[in-house]
Tab-separated table of C-alpha atoms in Angstrom:
chain	number	residue	atom	x	y	z
A	29	ALA	CA	-84.390	-75.857	-57.960
A	30	ARG	CA	-88.397	-75.863	-58.306
A	31	PRO	CA	-89.461	-79.368	-59.676
A	32	ALA	CA	-90.585	-77.545	-62.943
A	33	ASP	CA	-87.298	-76.396	-63.602
A	34	LEU	CA	-85.818	-79.740	-63.605
A	35	VAL	CA	-88.595	-80.916	-65.893
A	36	ASP	CA	-88.047	-78.141	-68.308
A	37	LYS	CA	-84.263	-78.835	-68.385
A	38	GLY	CA	-84.641	-82.583	-69.450
A	39	ASN	CA	-83.337	-83.776	-66.156
A	40	MET	CA	-86.752	-85.792	-65.373
A	41	GLN	CA	-89.128	-87.753	-67.738
A	42	LEU	CA	-92.663	-88.394	-67.666
A	43	VAL	CA	-93.631	-91.855	-66.714
A	44	PHE	CA	-97.324	-91.522	-65.945
A	45	SER	CA	-99.641	-88.675	-66.875
A	46	ASP	CA	-103.501	-88.027	-67.453
A	47	GLU	CA	-104.583	-84.774	-69.057
A	48	PHE	CA	-108.210	-85.784	-69.053
A	49	THR	CA	-109.058	-84.404	-72.359
A	50	GLY	CA	-111.101	-87.478	-73.385
A	51	GLN	CA	-115.126	-88.039	-73.064
A	52	SER	CA	-114.661	-90.505	-70.132
A	53	LEU	CA	-112.333	-91.887	-67.628
A	54	ASP	CA	-109.617	-93.865	-69.083
A	55	GLU	CA	-109.827	-96.900	-67.231
A	56	ASN	CA	-106.672	-98.353	-68.745
A	57	LYS	CA	-105.069	-95.911	-66.160
A	58	TRP	CA	-107.431	-95.481	-63.647
A	59	ASN	CA	-109.382	-97.648	-60.989
A	60	PRO	CA	-112.709	-96.020	-59.747
A	61	CYS	CA	-112.259	-97.408	-56.424
A	62	TYR	CA	-109.374	-98.483	-53.992
A	63	PRO	CA	-107.656	-101.564	-55.923
A	64	TRP	CA	-108.687	-103.895	-53.187
A	65	TRP	CA	-112.343	-103.566	-53.700
A	66	ASN	CA	-114.308	-105.664	-56.234
A	67	GLY	CA	-117.643	-104.864	-57.972
A	68	GLU	CA	-119.297	-101.719	-58.136
A	69	GLY	CA	-118.424	-98.975	-55.872
A	70	CYS	CA	-116.306	-98.739	-52.599
A	71	THR	CA	-116.134	-96.525	-49.562
A	72	ASN	CA	-113.190	-95.950	-46.600
A	73	GLY	CA	-114.764	-97.586	-43.386
A	74	ASN	CA	-111.268	-96.984	-41.721
A	75	ASN	CA	-112.020	-93.234	-41.863
A	76	LYS	CA	-115.747	-93.335	-40.836
A	77	GLU	CA	-116.502	-91.875	-44.025
A	78	TRP	CA	-120.238	-91.319	-45.183
A	79	GLU	CA	-119.849	-91.614	-48.958
A	80	TRP	CA	-120.098	-94.662	-51.568
A	81	TYR	CA	-117.942	-94.054	-54.155
A	82	GLN	CA	-119.011	-94.944	-57.711
A	83	ARG	CA	-118.623	-94.357	-61.253
A	84	GLU	CA	-121.556	-92.131	-61.893
A	85	ASN	CA	-119.662	-89.706	-59.824
A	86	ILE	CA	-116.782	-89.247	-62.289
A	87	SER	CA	-117.036	-87.055	-65.307
A	88	LEU	CA	-114.740	-85.317	-67.823
A	89	LYS	CA	-115.483	-82.229	-69.411
A	90	ASP	CA	-113.369	-79.559	-71.210
A	91	GLY	CA	-110.170	-81.199	-69.899
A	92	ILE	CA	-111.314	-81.382	-66.183
A	93	LEU	CA	-111.843	-84.302	-64.298
A	94	HIS	CA	-114.891	-83.914	-61.775
A	95	LEU	CA	-115.117	-85.967	-58.710
A	96	THR	CA	-118.659	-84.920	-57.582
A	97	GLY	CA	-120.265	-85.487	-54.143
A	98	LYS	CA	-123.849	-85.751	-53.796
A	99	LYS	CA	-126.186	-85.959	-51.117
A	100	GLU	CA	-128.365	-89.232	-52.054
A	101	SER	CA	-129.087	-92.019	-50.466
A	102	VAL	CA	-127.456	-95.589	-52.016
A	103	LYS	CA	-127.680	-99.011	-50.719
A	104	PRO	CA	-125.264	-101.240	-52.563
A	105	GLN	CA	-126.157	-104.503	-53.564
A	106	GLY	CA	-125.009	-106.923	-50.966
A	107	ASN	CA	-123.854	-104.344	-48.486
A	108	PRO	CA	-125.456	-104.183	-45.070
A	109	TYR	CA	-125.334	-100.399	-44.988
A	110	THR	CA	-127.211	-97.701	-46.608
A	111	TYR	CA	-124.699	-94.331	-47.451
A	112	ASP	CA	-126.493	-91.000	-47.498
A	113	TYR	CA	-123.862	-89.641	-50.056
A	114	THR	CA	-122.292	-90.736	-52.929
A	115	SER	CA	-118.960	-89.392	-54.407
A	116	GLY	CA	-115.954	-90.006	-57.082
A	117	MET	CA	-112.381	-91.175	-56.376
A	118	ILE	CA	-109.791	-92.264	-58.834
A	119	ALA	CA	-106.605	-94.643	-58.039
A	120	SER	CA	-103.720	-95.119	-60.923
A	121	LYS	CA	-103.236	-98.561	-62.110
A	122	GLU	CA	-99.603	-97.861	-62.436
A	123	HIS	CA	-97.338	-97.210	-59.564
A	124	TRP	CA	-93.571	-96.078	-59.261
A	125	GLN	CA	-90.805	-95.802	-56.427
A	126	TYR	CA	-89.725	-92.306	-55.922
A	127	GLY	CA	-90.275	-89.332	-58.451
A	128	TYR	CA	-92.192	-85.986	-58.838
A	129	THR	CA	-95.856	-85.825	-59.027
A	130	GLU	CA	-98.003	-82.581	-59.992
A	131	VAL	CA	-101.384	-82.052	-59.863
A	132	ARG	CA	-103.368	-79.079	-60.865
A	133	ALA	CA	-106.618	-79.095	-58.916
A	134	LYS	CA	-109.386	-76.984	-57.325
A	135	VAL	CA	-110.909	-78.207	-54.259
A	136	PRO	CA	-114.529	-77.548	-53.193
A	137	GLU	CA	-115.774	-75.565	-49.851
A	138	GLY	CA	-117.858	-77.160	-47.496
A	139	LYS	CA	-118.295	-78.579	-43.791
A	140	GLY	CA	-117.737	-82.271	-44.146
A	141	LEU	CA	-116.037	-82.417	-47.417
A	142	TRP	CA	-112.469	-83.774	-47.562
A	143	PRO	CA	-110.763	-83.789	-50.829
A	144	ALA	CA	-107.261	-85.475	-51.127
A	145	LEU	CA	-104.482	-86.240	-53.395
A	146	TRP	CA	-102.255	-89.010	-52.154
A	147	GLN	CA	-100.202	-92.146	-52.366
A	148	LEU	CA	-100.422	-95.637	-51.077
A	149	PRO	CA	-98.100	-98.679	-51.485
A	150	GLU	CA	-98.640	-101.013	-54.319
A	151	ASP	CA	-98.258	-104.036	-52.249
A	152	GLY	CA	-101.493	-103.069	-50.184
A	153	LYS	CA	-99.645	-103.006	-46.480
A	154	TRP	CA	-100.367	-99.686	-44.674
A	155	PRO	CA	-98.715	-97.496	-43.563
A	156	PRO	CA	-96.713	-96.114	-45.562
A	157	GLU	CA	-99.145	-93.325	-47.099
A	158	VAL	CA	-98.089	-89.829	-48.445
A	159	ASP	CA	-100.583	-87.267	-48.434
A	160	ILE	CA	-99.595	-84.513	-50.977
A	161	VAL	CA	-102.450	-82.678	-50.081
A	162	GLU	CA	-105.599	-82.872	-48.007
A	163	VAL	CA	-108.129	-79.982	-47.133
A	164	ILE	CA	-111.090	-79.792	-44.645
A	165	GLY	CA	-113.723	-78.295	-46.567
A	166	ALA	CA	-114.970	-76.013	-43.498
A	167	LYS	CA	-111.245	-74.530	-43.591
A	168	PRO	CA	-110.334	-74.306	-47.209
A	169	ASP	CA	-107.082	-72.024	-46.512
A	170	VAL	CA	-105.214	-74.704	-44.729
A	171	ALA	CA	-103.330	-77.490	-46.587
A	172	LEU	CA	-102.486	-80.501	-44.630
A	173	LEU	CA	-99.358	-82.110	-45.997
A	174	SER	CA	-98.720	-85.792	-44.239
A	175	ASN	CA	-96.379	-88.619	-43.999
A	176	HIS	CA	-97.478	-91.973	-42.412
A	177	TRP	CA	-95.241	-94.612	-41.360
A	178	GLY	CA	-94.714	-97.306	-38.593
A	179	GLU	CA	-96.941	-100.905	-38.376
A	180	LYS	CA	-100.572	-101.162	-38.913
A	181	GLU	CA	-100.929	-101.686	-35.095
A	182	ASN	CA	-98.821	-98.621	-34.275
A	183	PRO	CA	-99.155	-96.434	-37.212
A	184	GLN	CA	-97.312	-93.216	-37.012
A	185	LYS	CA	-97.618	-89.642	-38.701
A	186	GLU	CA	-96.503	-86.144	-38.890
A	187	VAL	CA	-98.850	-83.417	-40.228
A	188	ASP	CA	-98.127	-80.007	-41.427
A	189	TYR	CA	-100.641	-77.467	-41.327
A	190	HIS	CA	-99.849	-74.955	-44.282
A	191	ALA	CA	-101.949	-71.893	-44.097
A	192	GLY	CA	-102.509	-69.521	-47.221
A	193	ASP	CA	-105.025	-68.844	-49.980
A	194	ASP	CA	-108.281	-69.930	-50.056
A	195	LEU	CA	-107.634	-73.130	-52.224
A	196	SER	CA	-111.527	-73.521	-53.169
A	197	GLN	CA	-111.429	-70.038	-54.985
A	198	ASP	CA	-109.231	-71.250	-57.964
A	199	PHE	CA	-106.954	-74.258	-59.475
A	200	HIS	CA	-103.508	-74.540	-57.727
A	201	THR	CA	-100.695	-77.086	-58.438
A	202	TYR	CA	-99.894	-79.394	-55.506
A	203	GLY	CA	-96.377	-80.998	-56.252
A	204	LEU	CA	-94.528	-84.093	-54.424
A	205	ASP	CA	-90.813	-84.695	-54.854
A	206	TRP	CA	-90.268	-88.238	-53.330
A	207	LYS	CA	-86.480	-88.964	-52.982
A	208	LYS	CA	-84.723	-91.648	-51.097
A	209	ASP	CA	-83.386	-89.247	-48.338
A	210	ALA	CA	-86.259	-86.571	-48.666
A	211	ILE	CA	-89.970	-85.714	-49.157
A	212	THR	CA	-90.693	-82.226	-50.409
A	213	TRP	CA	-94.204	-80.663	-50.699
A	214	PHE	CA	-94.986	-78.006	-53.421
A	215	ILE	CA	-97.834	-75.529	-53.574
A	216	ASP	CA	-97.863	-73.541	-56.626
A	217	GLY	CA	-94.357	-74.393	-57.453
A	218	GLU	CA	-92.962	-73.140	-54.140
A	219	PRO	CA	-91.547	-75.788	-51.480
A	220	VAL	CA	-93.876	-75.671	-48.409
A	221	ARG	CA	-92.636	-78.567	-46.414
A	222	LYS	CA	-89.692	-81.001	-46.261
A	223	TYR	CA	-89.249	-84.175	-44.529
A	224	THR	CA	-85.832	-85.796	-44.122
A	225	ASN	CA	-86.065	-88.764	-41.582
A	226	THR	CA	-85.071	-91.341	-43.972
A	227	LYS	CA	-86.568	-94.457	-42.014
A	228	ASN	CA	-89.742	-92.683	-42.060
A	229	ILE	CA	-89.391	-92.190	-46.000
A	230	PRO	CA	-91.658	-94.873	-48.045
A	231	HIS	CA	-89.050	-97.214	-49.826
A	232	LYS	CA	-91.477	-99.336	-52.101
A	233	PRO	CA	-93.451	-98.405	-55.110
A	234	MET	CA	-96.635	-96.402	-54.506
A	235	TYR	CA	-99.756	-95.746	-56.575
A	236	PHE	CA	-101.540	-92.209	-56.623
A	237	LEU	CA	-105.001	-91.636	-55.403
A	238	ALA	CA	-107.363	-88.452	-55.835
A	239	ASN	CA	-110.985	-88.698	-54.022
A	240	LEU	CA	-113.553	-86.438	-52.574
A	241	ALA	CA	-114.679	-87.972	-49.141
A	242	ILE	CA	-117.665	-86.731	-47.388
A	243	GLY	CA	-117.824	-86.851	-43.532
A	244	GLY	CA	-115.260	-88.881	-41.309
A	245	THR	CA	-112.720	-88.659	-38.325
A	246	LEU	CA	-111.192	-85.617	-40.017
A	247	PRO	CA	-113.722	-83.229	-41.341
A	248	GLY	CA	-116.753	-84.529	-39.422
A	249	ALA	CA	-120.189	-84.333	-40.737
A	250	PRO	CA	-121.608	-82.188	-43.460
A	251	ASP	CA	-124.508	-79.637	-42.419
A	252	GLU	CA	-127.263	-77.732	-43.813
A	253	SER	CA	-124.764	-75.406	-44.887
A	254	THR	CA	-122.820	-77.610	-46.977
A	255	LEU	CA	-123.307	-77.357	-50.714
A	256	PHE	CA	-124.393	-80.269	-52.733
A	257	PRO	CA	-123.237	-81.285	-55.472
A	258	ALA	CA	-119.370	-80.734	-54.268
A	259	ASP	CA	-117.263	-80.638	-56.912
A	260	PHE	CA	-113.428	-81.673	-56.977
A	261	GLN	CA	-111.871	-80.684	-60.122
A	262	ILE	CA	-108.592	-81.994	-61.431
A	263	ASP	CA	-106.904	-80.327	-64.805
A	264	TYR	CA	-103.943	-82.954	-64.691
A	265	VAL	CA	-101.722	-85.588	-63.018
A	266	ARG	CA	-98.106	-85.971	-64.008
A	267	VAL	CA	-95.525	-88.042	-62.486
A	268	TYR	CA	-91.821	-87.516	-63.628
A	269	LYS	CA	-88.949	-89.490	-62.669
A	270	ASP	CA	-85.250	-88.571	-62.693
A	271	LYS	CA	-83.529	-89.761	-65.928
A	272	GLN	CA	-81.368	-92.991	-65.301
């Protein structure tokens, strides 16, 4: 069954959601950074990303969340580095173990852009990580669907490259059904990948993230063809769990 069918039949209950209908980000629900960062702003040096995430790059308009990447230099206070780009990200303050997460979003196109919807463990110990979808801006017709496991010293991952529509042209729904014995990825309600090796499935609470990275190991650097500001748009985030 498609996850939406289970939701409609009342087999699942909504445990976390944001429709982004307010005037600004609800910081009761969201961190505008990774939870382990303190202060104003953050980045992800593990991926050699080029952006500095800051609140100013998060906005809400007409029921849509905008995570905006800009070509502008910033030297954060107390930080030895200057960043050539700024961008926006959100990380949920709530976490859950197993469930169905669905996000309706429109990704930007452009070399060096790296929009992602993903989940990380609440205890801060990486791996595991489950990527609901990542898109390399230079190849917006390919969705990356990934599962990470193992130890920090020896991380393992399996990535599925799902080719289809140009995802930058319109909104699409991205779903992740995370169960004890299987993870299933969905695009526009259709299952596109299933992972069933239970020992490599996360079995601890995780939180949800959405971000627009710029540069880094996966997409490479932006160039003069990359249009800024770049806009990662999110219509809603909804998380459901099976009724007990």
